């Protein structure tokens, strides 16, 4: 059974940084598509960043140059380094995993973590 557990959320001022972690278990091959999604209050969940089995990275436009997705296969852990945080980055951040190619569509991901809250004050 696949389990994804996020950590690292918190509250920072605008311009600050946070690093999110997602520990995966029961996922026999970390070298699949893994991604970070976020959901702001009153909004739909959106894709933030993905990393595929070839380590190709993709970012949504609003976080390019500020966020970095990475993973440590030996530790079965996915990361999201978030720098220069802005108030519009507020939301619950979720780690997700799927087999096959990466996608921005949340409904294609069968595995999800419980989410971690990120709050950014101006």
Coordinates of C-alpha atoms in Angstrom, one line a residue, residues 9-106:
X9 CA 4.8 23.4 5.9
X10 CA 4.5 26.4 8.1
X11 CA 4.1 30.2 8.2
X12 CA 6.6 32.6 6.8
X13 CA 6.7 36.2 5.7
X14 CA 6.7 37.1 2.0
X15 CA 10.2 36.6 0.6
X16 CA 10.9 33.7 3.0
X17 CA 11.6 30.1 2.2
X18 CA 10.3 26.7 3.1
X19 CA 11.3 23.2 2.1
X20 CA 8.6 20.6 1.9
X21 CA 9.3 16.9 2.1
X22 CA 7.3 13.9 1.1
X23 CA 8.2 10.5 2.5
X24 CA 7.0 7.6 0.3
X25 CA 6.5 4.0 1.4
X26 CA 5.1 1.1 -0.3
X27 CA 6.1 2.7 -3.6
X28 CA 8.3 0.1 -5.2
X29 CA 9.9 2.5 -7.6
X30 CA 10.4 6.1 -6.8
X31 CA 11.5 6.7 -10.3
X32 CA 7.9 7.3 -11.5
X33 CA 6.1 10.5 -11.8
X34 CA 5.8 12.4 -8.6
X35 CA 4.4 15.9 -8.2
X36 CA 3.4 18.7 -5.9
X37 CA 0.0 20.2 -6.0
X38 CA -1.5 22.9 -4.0
X39 CA -5.0 24.1 -3.1
X40 CA -5.7 27.6 -2.0
X41 CA -8.9 28.5 -0.1
X42 CA -11.9 28.5 -2.4
X43 CA -9.8 27.3 -5.4
X44 CA -9.3 24.1 -7.2
X45 CA -6.2 22.0 -6.6
X46 CA -3.5 22.9 -9.1
X47 CA -0.2 21.4 -10.2
X48 CA 2.9 23.1 -9.0
X49 CA 5.8 20.9 -10.1
X50 CA 6.5 17.4 -11.3
X51 CA 9.5 15.1 -11.8
X52 CA 9.3 12.1 -14.1
X53 CA 11.3 8.9 -14.2
X54 CA 13.9 10.6 -16.4
X55 CA 14.2 13.4 -13.8
X56 CA 12.6 15.8 -16.2
X57 CA 11.3 18.7 -14.2
X58 CA 8.2 20.8 -14.9
X59 CA 6.8 23.8 -13.1
X60 CA 3.7 25.9 -13.4
X61 CA 4.6 29.4 -14.6
X62 CA 3.9 31.1 -11.4
X63 CA 6.6 29.3 -9.5
X64 CA 9.3 29.1 -12.1
X65 CA 12.6 30.5 -10.8
X66 CA 11.4 30.3 -7.2
X67 CA 10.5 26.6 -6.5
X68 CA 12.7 23.5 -7.1
X69 CA 11.4 20.0 -7.1
X70 CA 13.9 17.2 -6.4
X71 CA 14.0 13.7 -4.9
X72 CA 16.3 11.4 -3.1
X73 CA 15.7 7.9 -4.3
X74 CA 17.8 6.3 -1.6
X75 CA 15.6 8.0 1.0
X76 CA 12.3 7.6 -0.9
X77 CA 11.7 11.2 -0.4
X78 CA 10.4 14.0 -2.6
X79 CA 11.2 17.6 -1.9
X80 CA 10.0 21.1 -2.9
X81 CA 12.3 23.9 -2.1
X82 CA 10.2 27.1 -2.1
X83 CA 12.1 30.5 -2.2
X84 CA 10.9 34.0 -2.4
X85 CA 7.4 33.0 -1.2
X86 CA 4.5 35.2 -2.1
X87 CA 1.1 35.6 -0.5
X88 CA -0.4 33.9 -3.5
X89 CA 1.5 30.8 -2.7
X90 CA -0.7 30.2 0.3
X91 CA -2.5 26.8 0.4
X92 CA -2.4 23.2 1.4
X93 CA 0.4 21.5 -0.5
X94 CA 0.0 17.9 -1.5
X95 CA 2.5 15.3 -2.7
X96 CA 1.1 12.9 -5.4
X97 CA 2.4 10.0 -7.4
X98 CA 1.4 8.1 -10.5
X99 CA 2.7 5.6 -12.9
X100 CA 3.5 6.6 -16.4
X101 CA 4.0 10.1 -17.7
X102 CA 3.5 13.1 -15.6
X103 CA 0.4 15.2 -15.9
X104 CA -1.0 18.4 -14.5
X105 CA -4.4 16.8 -14.0
X106 CA -4.9 15.8 -10.4

